[in-house]
Coordinates of C-alpha atoms and ligand atoms in Angstrom, one line a residue:
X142 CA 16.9 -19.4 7.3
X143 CA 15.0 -17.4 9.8
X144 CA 11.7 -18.5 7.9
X145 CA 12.4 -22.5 8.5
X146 CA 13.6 -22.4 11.9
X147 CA 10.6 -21.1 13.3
X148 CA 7.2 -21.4 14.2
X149 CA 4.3 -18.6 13.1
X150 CA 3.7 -17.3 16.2
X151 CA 7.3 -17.0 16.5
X152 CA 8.3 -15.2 13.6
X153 CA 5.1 -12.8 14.2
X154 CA 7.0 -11.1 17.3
X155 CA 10.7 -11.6 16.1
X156 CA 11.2 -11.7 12.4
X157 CA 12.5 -8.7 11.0
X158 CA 13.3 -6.9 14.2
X159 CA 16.7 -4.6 13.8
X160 CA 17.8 -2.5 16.9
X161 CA 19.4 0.7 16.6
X162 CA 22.9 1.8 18.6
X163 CA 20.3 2.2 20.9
X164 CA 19.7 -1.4 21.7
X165 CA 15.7 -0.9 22.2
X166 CA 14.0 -3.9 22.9
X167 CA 10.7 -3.0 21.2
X168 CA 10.8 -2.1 17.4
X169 CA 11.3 1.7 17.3
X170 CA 9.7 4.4 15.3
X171 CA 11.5 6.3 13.0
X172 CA 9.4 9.3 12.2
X173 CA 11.7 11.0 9.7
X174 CA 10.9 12.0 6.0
X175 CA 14.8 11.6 5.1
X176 CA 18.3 10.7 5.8
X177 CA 21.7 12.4 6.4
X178 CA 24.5 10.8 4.8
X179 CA 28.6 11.3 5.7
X180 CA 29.9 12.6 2.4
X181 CA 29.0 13.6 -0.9
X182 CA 30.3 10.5 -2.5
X183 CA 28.4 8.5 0.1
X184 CA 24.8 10.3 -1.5
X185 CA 26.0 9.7 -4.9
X186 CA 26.7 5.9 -3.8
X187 CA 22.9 5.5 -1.9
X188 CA 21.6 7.5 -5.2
X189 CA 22.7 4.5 -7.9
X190 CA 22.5 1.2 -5.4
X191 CA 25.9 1.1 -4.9
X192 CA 26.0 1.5 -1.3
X193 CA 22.4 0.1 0.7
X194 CA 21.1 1.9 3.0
X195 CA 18.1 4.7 3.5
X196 CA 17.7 8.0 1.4
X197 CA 14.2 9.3 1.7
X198 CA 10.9 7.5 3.6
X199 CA 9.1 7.6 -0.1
X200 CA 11.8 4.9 -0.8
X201 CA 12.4 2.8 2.6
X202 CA 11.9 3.9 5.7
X203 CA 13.5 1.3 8.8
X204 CA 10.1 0.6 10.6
X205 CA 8.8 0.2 7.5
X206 CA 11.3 -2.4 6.1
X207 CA 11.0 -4.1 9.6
X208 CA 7.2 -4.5 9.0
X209 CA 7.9 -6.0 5.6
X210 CA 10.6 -8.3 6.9
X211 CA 8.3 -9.3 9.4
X212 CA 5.3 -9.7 7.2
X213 CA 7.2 -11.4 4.1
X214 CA 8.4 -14.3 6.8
X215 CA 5.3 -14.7 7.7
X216 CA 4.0 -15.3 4.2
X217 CA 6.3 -17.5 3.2
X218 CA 7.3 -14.3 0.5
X219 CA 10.8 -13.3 -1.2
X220 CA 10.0 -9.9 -0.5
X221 CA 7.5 -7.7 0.9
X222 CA 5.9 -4.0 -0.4
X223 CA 4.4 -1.6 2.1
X224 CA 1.6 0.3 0.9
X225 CA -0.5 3.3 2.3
X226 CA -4.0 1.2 2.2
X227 CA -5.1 -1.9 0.9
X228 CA -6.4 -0.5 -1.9
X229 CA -2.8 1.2 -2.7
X230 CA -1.4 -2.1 -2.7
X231 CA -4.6 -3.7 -5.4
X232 CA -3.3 -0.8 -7.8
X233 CA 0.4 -1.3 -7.2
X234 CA 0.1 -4.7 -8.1
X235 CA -1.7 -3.9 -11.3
X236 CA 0.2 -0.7 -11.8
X237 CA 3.4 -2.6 -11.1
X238 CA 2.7 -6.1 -13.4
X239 CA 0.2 -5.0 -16.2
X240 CA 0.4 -2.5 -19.2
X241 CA -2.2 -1.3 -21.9
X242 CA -3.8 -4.2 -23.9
X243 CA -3.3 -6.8 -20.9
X244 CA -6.6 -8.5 -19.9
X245 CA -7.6 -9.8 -16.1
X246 CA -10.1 -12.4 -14.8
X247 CA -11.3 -11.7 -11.6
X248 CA -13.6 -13.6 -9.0
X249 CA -16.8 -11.5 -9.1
X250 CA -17.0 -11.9 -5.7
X251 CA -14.2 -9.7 -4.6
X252 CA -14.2 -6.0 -2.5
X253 CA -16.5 -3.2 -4.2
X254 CA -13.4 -1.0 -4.1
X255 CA -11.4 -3.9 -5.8
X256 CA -13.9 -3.9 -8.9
X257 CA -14.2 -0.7 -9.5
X258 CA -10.6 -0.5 -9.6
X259 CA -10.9 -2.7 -12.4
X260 CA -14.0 -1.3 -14.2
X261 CA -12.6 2.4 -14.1
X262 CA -9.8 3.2 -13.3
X263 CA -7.5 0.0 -14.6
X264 CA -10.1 0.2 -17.9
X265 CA -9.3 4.0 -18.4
X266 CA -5.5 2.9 -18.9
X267 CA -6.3 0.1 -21.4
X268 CA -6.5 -3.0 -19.3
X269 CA -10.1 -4.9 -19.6
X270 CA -11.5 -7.4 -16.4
X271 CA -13.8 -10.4 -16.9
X272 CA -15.4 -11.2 -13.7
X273 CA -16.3 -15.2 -13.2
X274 CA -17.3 -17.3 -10.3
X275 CA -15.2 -17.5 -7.2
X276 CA -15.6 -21.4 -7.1
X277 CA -16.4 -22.5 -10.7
X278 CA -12.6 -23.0 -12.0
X279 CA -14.3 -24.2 -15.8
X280 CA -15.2 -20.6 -15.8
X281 CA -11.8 -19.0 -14.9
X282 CA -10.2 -21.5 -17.9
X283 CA -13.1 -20.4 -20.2
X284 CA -12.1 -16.9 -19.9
X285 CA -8.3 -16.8 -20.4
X286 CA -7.8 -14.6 -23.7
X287 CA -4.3 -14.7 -25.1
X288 CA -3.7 -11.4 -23.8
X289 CA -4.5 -13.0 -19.9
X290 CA -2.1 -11.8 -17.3
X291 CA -3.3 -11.8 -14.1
X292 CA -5.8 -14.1 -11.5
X293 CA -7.0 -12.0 -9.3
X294 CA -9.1 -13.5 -6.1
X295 CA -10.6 -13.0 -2.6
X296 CA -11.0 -16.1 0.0
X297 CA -13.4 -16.5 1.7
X298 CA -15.2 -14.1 -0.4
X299 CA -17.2 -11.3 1.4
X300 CA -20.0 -11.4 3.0
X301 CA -21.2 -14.8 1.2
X302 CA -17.9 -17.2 2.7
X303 CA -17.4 -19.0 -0.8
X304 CA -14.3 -20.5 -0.9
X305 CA -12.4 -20.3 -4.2
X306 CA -9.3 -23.7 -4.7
X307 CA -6.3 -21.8 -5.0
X308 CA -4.3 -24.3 -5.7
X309 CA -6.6 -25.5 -8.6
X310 CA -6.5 -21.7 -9.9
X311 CA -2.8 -21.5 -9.5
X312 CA -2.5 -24.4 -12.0
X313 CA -5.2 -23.2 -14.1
X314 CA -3.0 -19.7 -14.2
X315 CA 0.2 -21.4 -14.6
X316 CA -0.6 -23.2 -17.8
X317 CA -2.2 -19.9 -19.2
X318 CA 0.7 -17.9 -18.5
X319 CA -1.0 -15.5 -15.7
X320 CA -0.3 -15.1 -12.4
X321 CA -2.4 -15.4 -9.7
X322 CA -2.8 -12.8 -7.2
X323 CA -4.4 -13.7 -3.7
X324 CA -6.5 -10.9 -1.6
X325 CA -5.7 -12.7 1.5
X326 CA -7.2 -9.9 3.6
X327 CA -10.1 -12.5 5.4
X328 CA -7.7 -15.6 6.4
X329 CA -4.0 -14.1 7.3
X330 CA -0.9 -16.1 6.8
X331 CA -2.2 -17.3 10.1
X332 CA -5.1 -18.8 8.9
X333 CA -3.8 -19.8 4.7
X334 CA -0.5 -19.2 3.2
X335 CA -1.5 -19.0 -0.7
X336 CA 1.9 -18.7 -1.6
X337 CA 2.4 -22.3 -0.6
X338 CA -0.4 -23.2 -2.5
X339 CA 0.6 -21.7 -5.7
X340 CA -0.2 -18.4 -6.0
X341 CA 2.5 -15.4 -7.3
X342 CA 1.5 -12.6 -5.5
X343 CA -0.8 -12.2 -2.1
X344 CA -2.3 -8.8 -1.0
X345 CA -3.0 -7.5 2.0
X346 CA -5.5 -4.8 3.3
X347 CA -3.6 -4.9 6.7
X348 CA -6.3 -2.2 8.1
X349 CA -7.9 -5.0 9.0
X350 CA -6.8 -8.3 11.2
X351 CA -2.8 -7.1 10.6
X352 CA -3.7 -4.5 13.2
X353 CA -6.7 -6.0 14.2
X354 CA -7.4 -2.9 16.3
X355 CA -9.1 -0.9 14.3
X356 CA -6.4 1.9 14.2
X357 CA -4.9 2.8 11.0
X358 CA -4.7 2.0 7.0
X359 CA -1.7 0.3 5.4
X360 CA -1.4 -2.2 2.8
X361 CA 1.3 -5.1 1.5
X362 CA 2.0 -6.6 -1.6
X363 CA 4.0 -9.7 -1.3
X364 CA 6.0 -12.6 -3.6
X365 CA 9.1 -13.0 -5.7
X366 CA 11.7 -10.5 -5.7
X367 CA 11.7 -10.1 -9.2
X368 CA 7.8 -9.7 -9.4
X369 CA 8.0 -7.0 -6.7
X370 CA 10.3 -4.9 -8.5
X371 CA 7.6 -3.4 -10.8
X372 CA 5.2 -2.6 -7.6
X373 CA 8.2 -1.6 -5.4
X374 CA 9.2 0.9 -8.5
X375 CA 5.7 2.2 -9.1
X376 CA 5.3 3.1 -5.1
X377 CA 8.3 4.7 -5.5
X378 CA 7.8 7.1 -8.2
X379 CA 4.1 7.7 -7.4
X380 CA 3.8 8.0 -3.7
X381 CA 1.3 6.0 -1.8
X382 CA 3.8 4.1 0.7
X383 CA 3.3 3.1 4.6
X384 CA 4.2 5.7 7.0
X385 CA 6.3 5.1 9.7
X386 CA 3.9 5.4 12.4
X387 CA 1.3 2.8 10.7
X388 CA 4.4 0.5 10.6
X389 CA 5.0 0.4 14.0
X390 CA 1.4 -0.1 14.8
X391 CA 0.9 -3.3 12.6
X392 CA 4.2 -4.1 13.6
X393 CA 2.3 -4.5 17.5
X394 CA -0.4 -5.6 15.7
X395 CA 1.6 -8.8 14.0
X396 CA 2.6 -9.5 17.9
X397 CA -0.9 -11.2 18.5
X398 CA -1.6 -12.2 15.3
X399 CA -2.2 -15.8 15.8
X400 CA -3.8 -15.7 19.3
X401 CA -6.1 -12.9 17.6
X402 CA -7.0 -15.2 14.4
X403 CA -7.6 -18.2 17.0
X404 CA -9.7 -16.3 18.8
X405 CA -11.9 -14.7 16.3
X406 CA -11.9 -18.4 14.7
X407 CA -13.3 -20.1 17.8
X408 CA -16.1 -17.4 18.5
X409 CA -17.0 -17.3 15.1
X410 CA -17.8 -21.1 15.0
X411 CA -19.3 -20.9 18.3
X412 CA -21.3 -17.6 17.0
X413 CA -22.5 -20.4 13.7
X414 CA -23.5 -22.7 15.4
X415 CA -25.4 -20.9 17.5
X416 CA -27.3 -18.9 14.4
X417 CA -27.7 -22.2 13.1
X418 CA -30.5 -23.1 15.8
X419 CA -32.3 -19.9 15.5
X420 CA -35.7 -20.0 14.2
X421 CA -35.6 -16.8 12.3
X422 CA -32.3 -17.7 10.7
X423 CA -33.4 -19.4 7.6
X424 CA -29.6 -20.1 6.6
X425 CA -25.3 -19.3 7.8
X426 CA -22.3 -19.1 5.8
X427 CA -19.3 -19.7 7.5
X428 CA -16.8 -22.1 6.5
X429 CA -16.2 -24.0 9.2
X430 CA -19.6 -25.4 9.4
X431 CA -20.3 -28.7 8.3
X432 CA -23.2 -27.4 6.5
X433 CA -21.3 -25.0 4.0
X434 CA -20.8 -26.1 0.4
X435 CA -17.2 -25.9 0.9
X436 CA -16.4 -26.9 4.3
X437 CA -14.1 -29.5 2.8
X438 CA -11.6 -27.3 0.9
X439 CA -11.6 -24.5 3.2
X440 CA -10.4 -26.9 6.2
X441 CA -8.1 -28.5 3.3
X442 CA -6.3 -24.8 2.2
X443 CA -6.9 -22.5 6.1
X444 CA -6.1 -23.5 9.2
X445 CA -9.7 -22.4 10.9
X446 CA -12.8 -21.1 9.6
X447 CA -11.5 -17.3 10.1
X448 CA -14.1 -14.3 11.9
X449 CA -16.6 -14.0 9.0
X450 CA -20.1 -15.0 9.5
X451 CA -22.8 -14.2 7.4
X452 CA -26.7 -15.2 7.7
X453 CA -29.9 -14.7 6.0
X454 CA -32.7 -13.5 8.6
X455 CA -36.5 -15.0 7.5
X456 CA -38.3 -11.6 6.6
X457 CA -36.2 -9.9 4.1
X458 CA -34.7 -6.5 4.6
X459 CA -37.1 -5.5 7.5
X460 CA -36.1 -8.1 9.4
X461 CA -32.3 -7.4 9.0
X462 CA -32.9 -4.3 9.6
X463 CA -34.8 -4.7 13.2
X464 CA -31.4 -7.0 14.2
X465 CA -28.9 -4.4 13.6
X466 CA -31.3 -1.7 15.3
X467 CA -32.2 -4.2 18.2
X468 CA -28.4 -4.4 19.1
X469 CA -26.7 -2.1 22.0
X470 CA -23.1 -3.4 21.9
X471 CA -22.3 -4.4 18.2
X472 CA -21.1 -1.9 16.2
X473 CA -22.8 -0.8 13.2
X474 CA -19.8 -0.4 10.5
X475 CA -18.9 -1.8 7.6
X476 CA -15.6 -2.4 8.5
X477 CA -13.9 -5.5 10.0
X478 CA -10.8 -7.1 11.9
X479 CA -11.4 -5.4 15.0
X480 CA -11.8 -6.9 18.6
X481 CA -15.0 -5.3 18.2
X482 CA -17.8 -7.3 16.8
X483 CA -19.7 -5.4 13.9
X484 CA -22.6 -5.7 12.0
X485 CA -23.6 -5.0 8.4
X486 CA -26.5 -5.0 6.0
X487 CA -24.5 -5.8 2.8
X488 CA -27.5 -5.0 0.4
X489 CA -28.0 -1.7 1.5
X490 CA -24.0 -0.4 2.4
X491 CA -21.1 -2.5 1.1
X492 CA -23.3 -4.2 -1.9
X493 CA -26.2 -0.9 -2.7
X494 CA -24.4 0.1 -5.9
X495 CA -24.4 -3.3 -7.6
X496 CA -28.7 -3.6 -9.3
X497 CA -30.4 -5.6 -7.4
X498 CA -30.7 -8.1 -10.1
X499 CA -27.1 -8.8 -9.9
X500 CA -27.1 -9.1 -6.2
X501 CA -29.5 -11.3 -5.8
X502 CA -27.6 -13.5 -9.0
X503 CA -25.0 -13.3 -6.5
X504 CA -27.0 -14.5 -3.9
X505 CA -27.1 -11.4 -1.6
X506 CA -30.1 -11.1 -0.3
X507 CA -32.3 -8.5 1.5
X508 CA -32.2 -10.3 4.5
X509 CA -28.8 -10.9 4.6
X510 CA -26.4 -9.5 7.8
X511 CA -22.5 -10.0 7.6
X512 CA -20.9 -10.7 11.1
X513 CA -17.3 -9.7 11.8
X514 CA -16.9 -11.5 15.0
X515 CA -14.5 -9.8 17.1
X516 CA -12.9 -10.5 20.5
X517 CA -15.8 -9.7 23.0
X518 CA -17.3 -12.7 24.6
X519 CA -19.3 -14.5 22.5
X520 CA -22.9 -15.2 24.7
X521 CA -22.6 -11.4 25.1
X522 CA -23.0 -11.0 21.2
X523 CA -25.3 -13.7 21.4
X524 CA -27.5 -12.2 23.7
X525 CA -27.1 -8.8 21.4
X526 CA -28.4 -10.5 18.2
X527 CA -31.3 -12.4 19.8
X528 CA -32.9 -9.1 21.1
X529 CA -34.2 -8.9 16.9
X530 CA -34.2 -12.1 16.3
Ligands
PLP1170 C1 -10.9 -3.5 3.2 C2 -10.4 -4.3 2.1 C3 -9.6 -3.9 1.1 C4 -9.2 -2.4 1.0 O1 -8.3 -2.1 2.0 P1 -8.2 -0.6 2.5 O2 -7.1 -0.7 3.5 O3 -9.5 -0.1 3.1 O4 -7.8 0.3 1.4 C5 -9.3 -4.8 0.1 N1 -9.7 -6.1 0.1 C6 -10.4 -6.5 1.1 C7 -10.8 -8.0 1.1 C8 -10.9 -5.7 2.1 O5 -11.7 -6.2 3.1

């Protein structure tokens, strides 16, 4: 199949290209909400899957489909679902897989978006979340209920870097009779391909390093065919699909996926090990450092250390603070995946609504800054950081 016979970096420009009678050489984009069919009895035919083929772009749309083929061979995946935003995807897949009364345990270290998707809205419709550790796998065991139906997980975890075993979850998930659905947002299939590892379903915000430009929102759901039948059929019915422009863009953006996640990968390490020797800088989490608690199993399950770094300035939130306001050329956003580098203060943006209590139990602390390392050069961000440091 397509999937064996080549390399990543490969299938990232090819897979899933399909040419129109026009023969264009680059993917094209078809910005139309429907299509026209040749006779009745051909619309009655698309209408009840007898005949394949495209009816409406709530249902498929061709650059979309591309993107998905494109997407689900470089996953390793059956089959791929487009979604309107990362977030779309999160509540397909529970939308799609869980019903009233179902339970989920969830790393409590995932996207603020992610959890309070599961503390109100999945909640209002009957389906309880316990959150555990990220890397304690005891604890995920310990809370499987009878009722358990889905693992639900982010690595690395944002903005600490912890690294949860996938494959140890997987099995832990297998024999409970949940699936285990990866957020694989941070790495890429570039950089980890949980699907190989043992996980049934990987999400993707692709607003992030699948465009890698900063551009536009989309999301995928990938995994079995069978498993994406219930998210494909929710998307359907409800509404929150790809558009056909956002497509084409993370369809460009796939093109330089790997020399992208390389990149950010080398000037993140380079960016650690540089924090690392900084007097003010009292301690860096990235997982490609020697130094963090679970350098081991993150070189074991990605390929490189991805563009996260995060790192504790001495002198609490002051001192974060003076960094971020000393800098002329990072961008101050919470957002990440860009070729831009940017800068956060998770206590007071991304993390401010958890108590502080249970940030600092999470070990978030005031003087914590979260990197996303981007493509500039690297002594130029350097130079940017040292200015408050
Ligand atoms: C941004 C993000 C999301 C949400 O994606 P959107 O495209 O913003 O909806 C989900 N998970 C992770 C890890 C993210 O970083």
């Amino acid at each position: 199949m397509f999937e064996n016979e080549y390399q990543l970096e490969t299938l990232a420009i090819r897979a899933g290209t399909q040419r129109s009678q026009f023969h264009e050489h680059s993917e094209a984009m078809f910005l139309t909400s429907s299509f026209v069919f040749d006779s009745a009895a051909q619309a009655a035919k698309r209408f009840v899957g007898e005949e394949p083929g495209n009816i409406y772009s709530r249902f498929t749309n061709p650059t979309v489909s591309m993107f998905e083929e494109r997407l689900a061979a470089l996953e390793g995946a059956e089959q791929c679902v487009a979604t309107a935003s990362g977030m779309a995807a999160i509540l397909a897949t529970c939308m799609g897989l869980l019903k009233a009364g179902d339970h989920v345990v969830a790393s409590q270290s995932i996207f603020g978006s992610t959890v309070n998707l599961f503390n109100t809205v999945m909640k209002k419709f009957g389906v309880e979340t316990t959150f555990v550790s990220a890397t304690d796998v005891a604890a995920w065991h310990a809370a499987v209920r009878p009722n358990t139906k889905l693992f639900f997980l982010e690595t690395p975890s944002n903005p600490l870097t912890e690294i949860s075993d996938i494959a140890a979850l997987a099995a832990v998930a297998k024999q409970c009779g949940a699936l285990l659905a990866v957020d694989n947002c941070f790495c890429t299939p570039s950089l980890q391909r949980p699907l190989d590892l043992g996980a049934d379903i990987v999400i993707h915000s692709a607003t992030k390093y699948l465009d890698g430009q900063g551009r536009v929102l989309g999301g995928a759901v990938l995994g079995s065919r069978k498993l994406m039948e219930g998210v494909y059929g929710f998307l359907r019915t409800t509404g929150p699909t790809m558009s056909a422009f956002n497509a084409w863009v993370f369809l460009k953006g796939l093109e330089t996926l790997k020399l992208r996640m390389d990149a950010h990968s080398a000037g993140a390490l380079q960016l650690a090990q540089w924090l690392e020797q900084q007097p003010n800088v009292a301690r860096v989490f990235y997982p490609g450092l020697p130094s963090h608690p679970q350098h081991a199993l993150a070189m074991k399950q990605q390929r490189s250390g991805g563009g996260i770094v995060a790192f504790e300035v001495k002198g609490g939130k002051e001192a974060a603070w003076r960094v971020i306001d000393n800098t002329k050329m990072l961008s101050i956003t919470a957002n990440l995946g860009d070729t831009r580098t940017t800068i956060t203060h998770p206590a007071t943006t991304t993390h401010a609504r958890i108590s502080p209590e249970a940030r600092a139990a999470a070990g978030i602390g005031d003087g914590l800054l979260r990197i996303g390392v981007g493509l500039e050069a690297v002594i130029d961000i350097q130079n940017d950081l040292a200015r408050g440091l």
